[in-house]
Amino acid sequence: MQTAANAASWGSIVVGFLQGSLGIIGNLFAFMLLPFFLFYLLKDQPAMAKNFYRQTPAPWKPDVEFAISTFITVFATDTEAELWRARSWASPWPSGCSPAGSSWVTRWAPSCCWGSSRS
């Protein structure tokens, strides 16, 4: 321990302290700025969406609308799956299944939890 303390120079200690303290200050400013940025986005989102679709070239509109609708659908489906997975970690049922009323659970719970051959 003594040799490790002797091997460290004052410059490296000061630089490490400055990096740590400036990192904390930077994070604080970022967290203070975040609510204002989110308010701006939420307040102006309808206008930004109209402007985006208005500026999209006509030949690209079907592709852009398809890409955005696909992204939203996949994002929503994936988010729902992640919420079900997170919920299933706390479930007392085998394999994380539960008899809740979800279509996924209704379709898969009997086969994975109770050994039924229904799919």
Short mmCIF file of C-alpha atoms in Angstrom, two decimals:
data_model
loop_
_atom_site.label_atom_id
_atom_site.label_comp_id
_atom_site.label_asym_id
_atom_site.label_seq_id
_atom_site.Cartn_x
_atom_site.Cartn_y
_atom_site.Cartn_z
CA MET A 1 0.00 0.00 0.00
CA GLN A 2 2.81 2.37 0.89
CA THR A 3 4.61 1.81 -2.42
CA ALA A 4 1.40 2.41 -4.37
CA ALA A 5 0.88 5.73 -2.59
CA ASN A 6 4.49 6.72 -3.22
CA ALA A 7 4.24 5.81 -6.91
CA ALA A 8 1.28 8.16 -7.51
CA SER A 9 2.33 11.65 -8.52
CA TRP A 10 0.55 14.80 -7.37
CA GLY A 11 -0.28 15.62 -10.96
CA SER A 12 -2.21 12.40 -11.50
CA ILE A 13 -4.07 12.90 -8.22
CA VAL A 14 -5.05 16.49 -9.14
CA VAL A 15 -6.07 15.49 -12.67
CA GLY A 16 -8.18 12.61 -11.33
CA PHE A 17 -9.86 14.92 -8.83
CA LEU A 18 -10.57 17.53 -11.54
CA GLN A 19 -11.95 14.92 -13.92
CA GLY A 20 -14.26 13.53 -11.26
CA SER A 21 -15.52 16.91 -10.05
CA LEU A 22 -16.01 18.28 -13.57
CA GLY A 23 -17.85 15.10 -14.52
CA ILE A 24 -20.23 15.56 -11.58
CA ILE A 25 -20.80 19.22 -12.49
CA GLY A 26 -21.44 18.27 -16.14
CA ASN A 27 -23.98 15.64 -15.11
CA LEU A 28 -25.76 18.13 -12.84
CA PHE A 29 -26.06 20.64 -15.70
CA ALA A 30 -27.32 17.92 -18.04
CA PHE A 31 -29.99 16.84 -15.54
CA MET A 32 -31.01 20.48 -14.96
CA LEU A 33 -31.31 21.07 -18.71
CA LEU A 34 -33.30 17.90 -19.42
CA PRO A 35 -36.74 19.14 -18.18
CA PHE A 36 -36.53 22.28 -20.33
CA PHE A 37 -35.53 20.26 -23.39
CA LEU A 38 -38.36 17.76 -22.83
CA PHE A 39 -40.87 20.58 -22.33
CA TYR A 40 -39.77 22.11 -25.64
CA LEU A 41 -40.12 18.79 -27.44
CA LEU A 42 -43.52 18.00 -25.95
CA LYS A 43 -44.84 21.52 -26.55
CA ASP A 44 -43.69 21.78 -30.17
CA GLN A 45 -44.05 18.13 -31.24
CA PRO A 46 -47.22 18.59 -33.33
CA ALA A 47 -45.68 21.52 -35.22
CA MET A 48 -42.43 19.62 -35.75
CA ALA A 49 -44.31 16.57 -37.10
CA LYS A 50 -46.32 18.70 -39.55
CA ASN A 51 -43.17 20.45 -40.71
CA PHE A 52 -41.36 17.13 -41.15
CA TYR A 53 -44.13 15.62 -43.29
CA ARG A 54 -44.50 18.85 -45.28
CA GLN A 55 -40.79 18.90 -46.12
CA THR A 56 -40.62 15.24 -47.11
CA PRO A 57 -40.37 14.93 -50.92
CA ALA A 58 -43.51 13.51 -52.53
CA PRO A 59 -41.83 10.39 -53.98
CA TRP A 60 -40.46 9.52 -50.54
CA LYS A 61 -43.70 9.96 -48.57
CA PRO A 62 -44.93 6.34 -48.84
CA ASP A 63 -41.53 4.99 -47.80
CA VAL A 64 -41.18 7.45 -44.92
CA GLU A 65 -44.69 6.71 -43.65
CA PHE A 66 -44.03 2.96 -43.91
CA ALA A 67 -40.71 3.27 -42.05
CA ILE A 68 -42.22 5.41 -39.28
CA SER A 69 -45.29 3.19 -38.83
CA THR A 70 -43.08 0.08 -38.79
CA PHE A 71 -40.78 1.63 -36.19
CA ILE A 72 -43.70 2.67 -34.00
CA THR A 73 -45.31 -0.78 -34.27
CA VAL A 74 -42.07 -2.62 -33.49
CA PHE A 75 -41.21 -0.23 -30.67
CA ALA A 76 -44.66 -0.62 -29.11
CA THR A 77 -44.57 -4.42 -29.44
CA ASP A 78 -41.06 -4.66 -28.05
CA THR A 79 -41.90 -2.34 -25.16
CA GLU A 80 -44.97 -4.42 -24.33
CA ALA A 81 -42.87 -7.60 -24.43
CA GLU A 82 -40.24 -6.05 -22.16
CA LEU A 83 -42.92 -4.97 -19.68
CA TRP A 84 -44.36 -8.49 -19.65
CA ARG A 85 -40.87 -9.93 -19.18
CA ALA A 86 -40.11 -7.55 -16.32
CA ARG A 87 -43.45 -8.40 -14.73
CA SER A 88 -42.82 -12.12 -15.10
CA TRP A 89 -39.59 -11.98 -13.06
CA ALA A 90 -41.65 -11.31 -9.95
CA SER A 91 -44.28 -13.92 -10.82
CA PRO A 92 -44.72 -16.92 -8.53
CA TRP A 93 -45.74 -19.14 -11.48
CA PRO A 94 -43.26 -21.55 -13.13
CA SER A 95 -41.25 -20.15 -16.03
CA GLY A 96 -42.55 -16.68 -15.33
CA CYS A 97 -46.01 -17.51 -16.69
CA SER A 98 -49.16 -16.33 -15.01
CA PRO A 99 -52.86 -16.85 -15.66
CA ALA A 100 -53.41 -13.13 -16.41
CA GLY A 101 -55.67 -12.21 -19.30
CA SER A 102 -53.03 -11.42 -21.93
CA SER A 103 -53.26 -13.05 -25.34
CA TRP A 104 -49.59 -14.05 -25.03
CA VAL A 105 -50.18 -15.64 -21.65
CA THR A 106 -53.41 -17.28 -22.82
CA ARG A 107 -51.61 -18.76 -25.81
CA TRP A 108 -48.39 -19.88 -24.10
CA ALA A 109 -49.05 -20.25 -20.37
CA PRO A 110 -50.82 -23.62 -20.49
CA SER A 111 -48.02 -25.26 -22.47
CA CYS A 112 -45.11 -23.78 -20.54
CA CYS A 113 -46.61 -23.85 -17.05
CA TRP A 114 -48.90 -26.83 -16.87
CA GLY A 115 -47.63 -29.13 -19.60
CA SER A 116 -50.66 -28.85 -21.88
CA SER A 117 -50.06 -29.44 -25.60
CA ARG A 118 -52.27 -26.47 -26.58
CA SER A 119 -50.41 -23.82 -28.58
#
